[in-house]
Amino acid sequence: MRKLIVLTVVAAALATSACNTIQGLGRDTQAAGSAVEGAARDAKN
């Protein structure tokens, strides 16, 4: 029973940290996309 509780807590901690990592990756990807979009807009003009 104790192992199950420990494994559940560890799994919850990993899932939470993965969400933060994915969220950060999404922000970085969005920033890179904005930079490419701006460069394309400048090249067009």
N, CA, C and O atoms as a Tripos MOL2 file, in Angstrom:
@<TRIPOS>MOLECULE
protein
  180   179    45     0     0
PROTEIN
NO_CHARGES

@<TRIPOS>ATOM
      1 N           0.8320   -1.1980    0.0000 N.3       1 MET1
      2 CA          0.0000    0.0000    0.0000 C.3       1 MET1
      3 C           0.8700    1.2530    0.0000 C.2       1 MET1
      4 O           0.5720    2.2310   -0.6850 O.2       1 MET1
      5 N           1.9430    1.2090    0.7730 N.am      2 ARG2
      6 CA          2.8140    2.3810    0.8560 C.3       2 ARG2
      7 C           3.4910    2.6450   -0.4860 C.2       2 ARG2
      8 O           3.6710    3.7970   -0.8810 O.2       2 ARG2
      9 N           3.8710    1.5620   -1.1920 N.am      3 LYS3
     10 CA          4.4990    1.7210   -2.5080 C.3       3 LYS3
     11 C           3.5360    2.3820   -3.4850 C.2       3 LYS3
     12 O           3.9360    3.2210   -4.2910 O.2       3 LYS3
     13 N           2.2750    2.0010   -3.4070 N.am      4 LEU4
     14 CA          1.2740    2.5760   -4.3010 C.3       4 LEU4
     15 C           1.1310    4.0820   -4.0710 C.2       4 LEU4
     16 O           1.0290    4.8470   -5.0300 O.2       4 LEU4
     17 N           1.1230    4.4990   -2.8380 N.am      5 ILE5
     18 CA          1.0130    5.9220   -2.5110 C.3       5 ILE5
     19 C           2.2400    6.6730   -3.0200 C.2       5 ILE5
     20 O           2.1110    7.7430   -3.6140 O.2       5 ILE5
     21 N           3.4130    6.1240   -2.7930 N.am      6 VAL6
     22 CA          4.6450    6.7650   -3.2480 C.3       6 VAL6
     23 C           4.6600    6.8680   -4.7700 C.2       6 VAL6
     24 O           5.0040    7.9150   -5.3180 O.2       6 VAL6
     25 N           4.2900    5.7900   -5.4520 N.am      7 LEU7
     26 CA          4.2600    5.8200   -6.9160 C.3       7 LEU7
     27 C           3.2460    6.8270   -7.4460 C.2       7 LEU7
     28 O           3.4990    7.4900   -8.4520 O.2       7 LEU7
     29 N           2.1110    6.9460   -6.7860 N.am      8 THR8
     30 CA          1.1020    7.9140   -7.1940 C.3       8 THR8
     31 C           1.6100    9.3420   -7.0420 C.2       8 THR8
     32 O           1.3940   10.1770   -7.9200 O.2       8 THR8
     33 N           2.2740    9.6200   -5.9460 N.am      9 VAL9
     34 CA          2.8240   10.9610   -5.7160 C.3       9 VAL9
     35 C           3.9030   11.2730   -6.7430 C.2       9 VAL9
     36 O           3.9390   12.3800   -7.2790 O.2       9 VAL9
     37 N           4.7690   10.3300   -7.0230 N.am     10 VAL10
     38 CA          5.8320   10.5380   -8.0110 C.3      10 VAL10
     39 C           5.2210   10.7520   -9.4020 C.2      10 VAL10
     40 O           5.6570   11.6390  -10.1350 O.2      10 VAL10
     41 N           4.2360    9.9650   -9.7620 N.am     11 ALA11
     42 CA          3.5850   10.1150  -11.0660 C.3      11 ALA11
     43 C           2.9130   11.4770  -11.1900 C.2      11 ALA11
     44 O           2.9750   12.1030  -12.2480 O.2      11 ALA11
     45 N           2.2800   11.9370  -10.1300 N.am     12 ALA12
     46 CA          1.6300   13.2560  -10.1530 C.3      12 ALA12
     47 C           2.6690   14.3670  -10.3100 C.2      12 ALA12
     48 O           2.4430   15.3340  -11.0370 O.2      12 ALA12
     49 N           3.7990   14.2270   -9.6330 N.am     13 ALA13
     50 CA          4.8530   15.2340   -9.7460 C.3      13 ALA13
     51 C           5.4200   15.2710  -11.1640 C.2      13 ALA13
     52 O           5.6640   16.3480  -11.7080 O.2      13 ALA13
     53 N           5.6240   14.1200  -11.7510 N.am     14 LEU14
     54 CA          6.1400   14.0680  -13.1240 C.3      14 LEU14
     55 C           5.1420   14.6400  -14.1180 C.2      14 LEU14
     56 O           5.5270   15.3570  -15.0410 O.2      14 LEU14
     57 N           3.8890   14.3350  -13.9400 N.am     15 ALA15
     58 CA          2.8610   14.8540  -14.8460 C.3      15 ALA15
     59 C           2.7780   16.3760  -14.7570 C.2      15 ALA15
     60 O           2.6180   17.0490  -15.7750 O.2      15 ALA15
     61 N           2.8830   16.9110  -13.5680 N.am     16 THR16
     62 CA          2.8380   18.3620  -13.3820 C.3      16 THR16
     63 C           4.0370   19.0360  -14.0290 C.2      16 THR16
     64 O           3.8870   20.0660  -14.6860 O.2      16 THR16
     65 N           5.2200   18.4710  -13.8520 N.am     17 SER17
     66 CA          6.4090   19.0770  -14.4460 C.3      17 SER17
     67 C           6.3720   18.9640  -15.9580 C.2      17 SER17
     68 O           6.8720   19.8530  -16.6470 O.2      17 SER17
     69 N           5.7970   17.9050  -16.4940 N.am     18 ALA18
     70 CA          5.6860   17.7530  -17.9460 C.3      18 ALA18
     71 C           4.7540   18.8160  -18.5190 C.2      18 ALA18
     72 O           5.0140   19.3400  -19.6030 O.2      18 ALA18
     73 N           3.6930   19.1380  -17.8250 N.am     19 CYS19
     74 CA          2.7780   20.1750  -18.3050 C.3      19 CYS19
     75 C           3.4890   21.5160  -18.3900 C.2      19 CYS19
     76 O           3.3150   22.2470  -19.3660 O.2      19 CYS19
     77 N           4.2770   21.8440  -17.3960 N.am     20 ASN20
     78 CA          5.0210   23.0960  -17.4190 C.3      20 ASN20
     79 C           6.0300   23.1110  -18.5530 C.2      20 ASN20
     80 O           6.2250   24.1460  -19.1900 O.2      20 ASN20
     81 N           6.6710   21.9870  -18.8140 N.am     21 THR21
     82 CA          7.6490   21.9080  -19.8880 C.3      21 THR21
     83 C           6.9690   22.0890  -21.2360 C.2      21 THR21
     84 O           7.4660   22.8310  -22.0830 O.2      21 THR21
     85 N           5.8560   21.4330  -21.4440 N.am     22 ILE22
     86 CA          5.1310   21.5470  -22.7050 C.3      22 ILE22
     87 C           4.6180   22.9740  -22.8930 C.2      22 ILE22
     88 O           4.6390   23.5000  -24.0050 O.2      22 ILE22
     89 N           4.1680   23.5870  -21.8260 N.am     23 GLN23
     90 CA          3.6800   24.9590  -21.9100 C.3      23 GLN23
     91 C           4.8260   25.8930  -22.3060 C.2      23 GLN23
     92 O           4.6410   26.7800  -23.1400 O.2      23 GLN23
     93 N           5.9860   25.7020  -21.7260 N.am     24 GLY24
     94 CA          7.1500   26.5200  -22.0770 C.3      24 GLY24
     95 C           7.5710   26.2970  -23.5150 C.2      24 GLY24
     96 O           7.9380   27.2420  -24.2140 O.2      24 GLY24
     97 N           7.5180   25.0520  -23.9600 N.am     25 LEU25
     98 CA          7.8500   24.7340  -25.3460 C.3      25 LEU25
     99 C           6.8710   25.4240  -26.2920 C.2      25 LEU25
    100 O           7.2670   25.9290  -27.3420 O.2      25 LEU25
    101 N           5.6160   25.4440  -25.9250 N.am     26 GLY26
    102 CA          4.6110   26.1280  -26.7420 C.3      26 GLY26
    103 C           4.8820   27.6130  -26.8590 C.2      26 GLY26
    104 O           4.7370   28.1940  -27.9340 O.2      26 GLY26
    105 N           5.2740   28.2280  -25.7580 N.am     27 ARG27
    106 CA          5.6080   29.6620  -25.7910 C.3      27 ARG27
    107 C           6.8160   29.9160  -26.6770 C.2      27 ARG27
    108 O           6.8210   30.8670  -27.4590 O.2      27 ARG27
    109 N           7.8410   29.0780  -26.5650 N.am     28 ASP28
    110 CA          9.0360   29.2390  -27.3880 C.3      28 ASP28
    111 C           8.7120   29.0780  -28.8610 C.2      28 ASP28
    112 O           9.2090   29.8340  -29.6960 O.2      28 ASP28
    113 N           7.8810   28.0970  -29.1850 N.am     29 THR29
    114 CA          7.4920   27.8630  -30.5730 C.3      29 THR29
    115 C           6.6910   29.0480  -31.1090 C.2      29 THR29
    116 O           6.8730   29.4590  -32.2550 O.2      29 THR29
    117 N           5.8170   29.5870  -30.2890 N.am     30 GLN30
    118 CA          5.0230   30.7350  -30.7050 C.3      30 GLN30
    119 C           5.9180   31.9500  -30.9500 C.2      30 GLN30
    120 O           5.7110   32.6840  -31.9170 O.2      30 GLN30
    121 N           6.8970   32.1650  -30.0970 N.am     31 ALA31
    122 CA          7.8200   33.2870  -30.2760 C.3      31 ALA31
    123 C           8.6430   33.1140  -31.5490 C.2      31 ALA31
    124 O           8.8620   34.0760  -32.2850 O.2      31 ALA31
    125 N           9.0980   31.8940  -31.8090 N.am     32 ALA32
    126 CA          9.8630   31.6410  -33.0320 C.3      32 ALA32
    127 C           8.9850   31.8620  -34.2620 C.2      32 ALA32
    128 O           9.4490   32.4230  -35.2540 O.2      32 ALA32
    129 N           7.7520   31.4380  -34.2120 N.am     33 GLY33
    130 CA          6.8250   31.6490  -35.3260 C.3      33 GLY33
    131 C           6.5740   33.1240  -35.5760 C.2      33 GLY33
    132 O           6.4870   33.5560  -36.7260 O.2      33 GLY33
    133 N           6.4600   33.8900  -34.5210 N.am     34 SER34
    134 CA          6.2630   35.3300  -34.6660 C.3      34 SER34
    135 C           7.4830   35.9900  -35.3010 C.2      34 SER34
    136 O           7.3460   36.8990  -36.1190 O.2      34 SER34
    137 N           8.6640   35.5350  -34.9270 N.am     35 ALA35
    138 CA          9.8880   36.0820  -35.5010 C.3      35 ALA35
    139 C           9.9790   35.7650  -36.9930 C.2      35 ALA35
    140 O          10.3560   36.6260  -37.7880 O.2      35 ALA35
    141 N           9.6400   34.5520  -37.3720 N.am     36 VAL36
    142 CA          9.6620   34.1650  -38.7890 C.3      36 VAL36
    143 C           8.6120   34.9630  -39.5630 C.2      36 VAL36
    144 O           8.8660   35.4200  -40.6770 O.2      36 VAL36
    145 N           7.4460   35.1230  -38.9680 N.am     37 GLU37
    146 CA          6.3820   35.8900  -39.6190 C.3      37 GLU37
    147 C           6.8140   37.3370  -39.8370 C.2      37 GLU37
    148 O           6.5760   37.9080  -40.9010 O.2      37 GLU37
    149 N           7.4470   37.9240  -38.8300 N.am     38 GLY38
    150 CA          7.9410   39.2910  -38.9710 C.3      38 GLY38
    151 C           9.0140   39.4200  -40.0340 C.2      38 GLY38
    152 O           9.0200   40.3900  -40.7920 O.2      38 GLY38
    153 N           9.9160   38.4650  -40.1010 N.am     39 ALA39
    154 CA         10.9720   38.4840  -41.1150 C.3      39 ALA39
    155 C          10.3720   38.3330  -42.5090 C.2      39 ALA39
    156 O          10.8200   38.9870  -43.4500 O.2      39 ALA39
    157 N           9.3690   37.4830  -42.6450 N.am     40 ALA40
    158 CA          8.7080   37.3160  -43.9430 C.3      40 ALA40
    159 C           7.9880   38.5840  -44.3590 C.2      40 ALA40
    160 O           8.0030   38.9670  -45.5290 O.2      40 ALA40
    161 N           7.3590   39.2280  -43.3930 N.am     41 ARG41
    162 CA          6.6650   40.4830  -43.6830 C.3      41 ARG41
    163 C           7.6450   41.5580  -44.1380 C.2      41 ARG41
    164 O           7.3700   42.2970  -45.0840 O.2      41 ARG41
    165 N           8.7990   41.6420  -43.4540 N.am     42 ASP42
    166 CA          9.8270   42.6200  -43.8370 C.3      42 ASP42
    167 C          10.3930   42.3270  -45.2170 C.2      42 ASP42
    168 O          10.6340   43.2500  -45.9950 O.2      42 ASP42
    169 N          10.6090   41.0490  -45.5300 N.am     43 ALA43
    170 CA         11.1560   40.6750  -46.8340 C.3      43 ALA43
    171 C          10.1640   40.9880  -47.9530 C.2      43 ALA43
    172 O          10.5630   41.3270  -49.0670 O.2      43 ALA43
    173 N           8.8840   40.8740  -47.6550 N.am     44 LYS44
    174 CA          7.8500   41.1300  -48.6580 C.3      44 LYS44
    175 C           7.8050   42.6220  -49.0210 C.2      44 LYS44
    176 O           7.5500   42.9910  -50.1680 O.2      44 LYS44
    177 N           8.0570   43.4620  -48.0210 N.am     45 ASN45
    178 CA          8.0000   44.9130  -48.2510 C.3      45 ASN45
    179 C           9.2950   45.3370  -48.7940 C.2      45 ASN45
    180 O           9.4910   46.5210  -49.0700 O.2      45 ASN45
@<TRIPOS>BOND
     1     1     2 1
     2     2     3 1
     3     3     4 2
     4     3     5 am
     5     5     6 1
     6     6     7 1
     7     7     8 2
     8     7     9 am
     9     9    10 1
    10    10    11 1
    11    11    12 2
    12    11    13 am
    13    13    14 1
    14    14    15 1
    15    15    16 2
    16    15    17 am
    17    17    18 1
    18    18    19 1
    19    19    20 2
    20    19    21 am
    21    21    22 1
    22    22    23 1
    23    23    24 2
    24    23    25 am
    25    25    26 1
    26    26    27 1
    27    27    28 2
    28    27    29 am
    29    29    30 1
    30    30    31 1
    31    31    32 2
    32    31    33 am
    33    33    34 1
    34    34    35 1
    35    35    36 2
    36    35    37 am
    37    37    38 1
    38    38    39 1
    39    39    40 2
    40    39    41 am
    41    41    42 1
    42    42    43 1
    43    43    44 2
    44    43    45 am
    45    45    46 1
    46    46    47 1
    47    47    48 2
    48    47    49 am
    49    49    50 1
    50    50    51 1
    51    51    52 2
    52    51    53 am
    53    53    54 1
    54    54    55 1
    55    55    56 2
    56    55    57 am
    57    57    58 1
    58    58    59 1
    59    59    60 2
    60    59    61 am
    61    61    62 1
    62    62    63 1
    63    63    64 2
    64    63    65 am
    65    65    66 1
    66    66    67 1
    67    67    68 2
    68    67    69 am
    69    69    70 1
    70    70    71 1
    71    71    72 2
    72    71    73 am
    73    73    74 1
    74    74    75 1
    75    75    76 2
    76    75    77 am
    77    77    78 1
    78    78    79 1
    79    79    80 2
    80    79    81 am
    81    81    82 1
    82    82    83 1
    83    83    84 2
    84    83    85 am
    85    85    86 1
    86    86    87 1
    87    87    88 2
    88    87    89 am
    89    89    90 1
    90    90    91 1
    91    91    92 2
    92    91    93 am
    93    93    94 1
    94    94    95 1
    95    95    96 2
    96    95    97 am
    97    97    98 1
    98    98    99 1
    99    99   100 2
   100    99   101 am
   101   101   102 1
   102   102   103 1
   103   103   104 2
   104   103   105 am
   105   105   106 1
   106   106   107 1
   107   107   108 2
   108   107   109 am
   109   109   110 1
   110   110   111 1
   111   111   112 2
   112   111   113 am
   113   113   114 1
   114   114   115 1
   115   115   116 2
   116   115   117 am
   117   117   118 1
   118   118   119 1
   119   119   120 2
   120   119   121 am
   121   121   122 1
   122   122   123 1
   123   123   124 2
   124   123   125 am
   125   125   126 1
   126   126   127 1
   127   127   128 2
   128   127   129 am
   129   129   130 1
   130   130   131 1
   131   131   132 2
   132   131   133 am
   133   133   134 1
   134   134   135 1
   135   135   136 2
   136   135   137 am
   137   137   138 1
   138   138   139 1
   139   139   140 2
   140   139   141 am
   141   141   142 1
   142   142   143 1
   143   143   144 2
   144   143   145 am
   145   145   146 1
   146   146   147 1
   147   147   148 2
   148   147   149 am
   149   149   150 1
   150   150   151 1
   151   151   152 2
   152   151   153 am
   153   153   154 1
   154   154   155 1
   155   155   156 2
   156   155   157 am
   157   157   158 1
   158   158   159 1
   159   159   160 2
   160   159   161 am
   161   161   162 1
   162   162   163 1
   163   163   164 2
   164   163   165 am
   165   165   166 1
   166   166   167 1
   167   167   168 2
   168   167   169 am
   169   169   170 1
   170   170   171 1
   171   171   172 2
   172   171   173 am
   173   173   174 1
   174   174   175 1
   175   175   176 2
   176   175   177 am
   177   177   178 1
   178   178   179 1
   179   179   180 2
@<TRIPOS>SUBSTRUCTURE
     1 MET1         2 RESIDUE 1 A MET
     2 ARG2         6 RESIDUE 1 A ARG
     3 LYS3        10 RESIDUE 1 A LYS
     4 LEU4        14 RESIDUE 1 A LEU
     5 ILE5        18 RESIDUE 1 A ILE
     6 VAL6        22 RESIDUE 1 A VAL
     7 LEU7        26 RESIDUE 1 A LEU
     8 THR8        30 RESIDUE 1 A THR
     9 VAL9        34 RESIDUE 1 A VAL
    10 VAL10       38 RESIDUE 1 A VAL
    11 ALA11       42 RESIDUE 1 A ALA
    12 ALA12       46 RESIDUE 1 A ALA
    13 ALA13       50 RESIDUE 1 A ALA
    14 LEU14       54 RESIDUE 1 A LEU
    15 ALA15       58 RESIDUE 1 A ALA
    16 THR16       62 RESIDUE 1 A THR
    17 SER17       66 RESIDUE 1 A SER
    18 ALA18       70 RESIDUE 1 A ALA
    19 CYS19       74 RESIDUE 1 A CYS
    20 ASN20       78 RESIDUE 1 A ASN
    21 THR21       82 RESIDUE 1 A THR
    22 ILE22       86 RESIDUE 1 A ILE
    23 GLN23       90 RESIDUE 1 A GLN
    24 GLY24       94 RESIDUE 1 A GLY
    25 LEU25       98 RESIDUE 1 A LEU
    26 GLY26      102 RESIDUE 1 A GLY
    27 ARG27      106 RESIDUE 1 A ARG
    28 ASP28      110 RESIDUE 1 A ASP
    29 THR29      114 RESIDUE 1 A THR
    30 GLN30      118 RESIDUE 1 A GLN
    31 ALA31      122 RESIDUE 1 A ALA
    32 ALA32      126 RESIDUE 1 A ALA
    33 GLY33      130 RESIDUE 1 A GLY
    34 SER34      134 RESIDUE 1 A SER
    35 ALA35      138 RESIDUE 1 A ALA
    36 VAL36      142 RESIDUE 1 A VAL
    37 GLU37      146 RESIDUE 1 A GLU
    38 GLY38      150 RESIDUE 1 A GLY
    39 ALA39      154 RESIDUE 1 A ALA
    40 ALA40      158 RESIDUE 1 A ALA
    41 ARG41      162 RESIDUE 1 A ARG
    42 ASP42      166 RESIDUE 1 A ASP
    43 ALA43      170 RESIDUE 1 A ALA
    44 LYS44      174 RESIDUE 1 A LYS
    45 ASN45      178 RESIDUE 1 A ASN
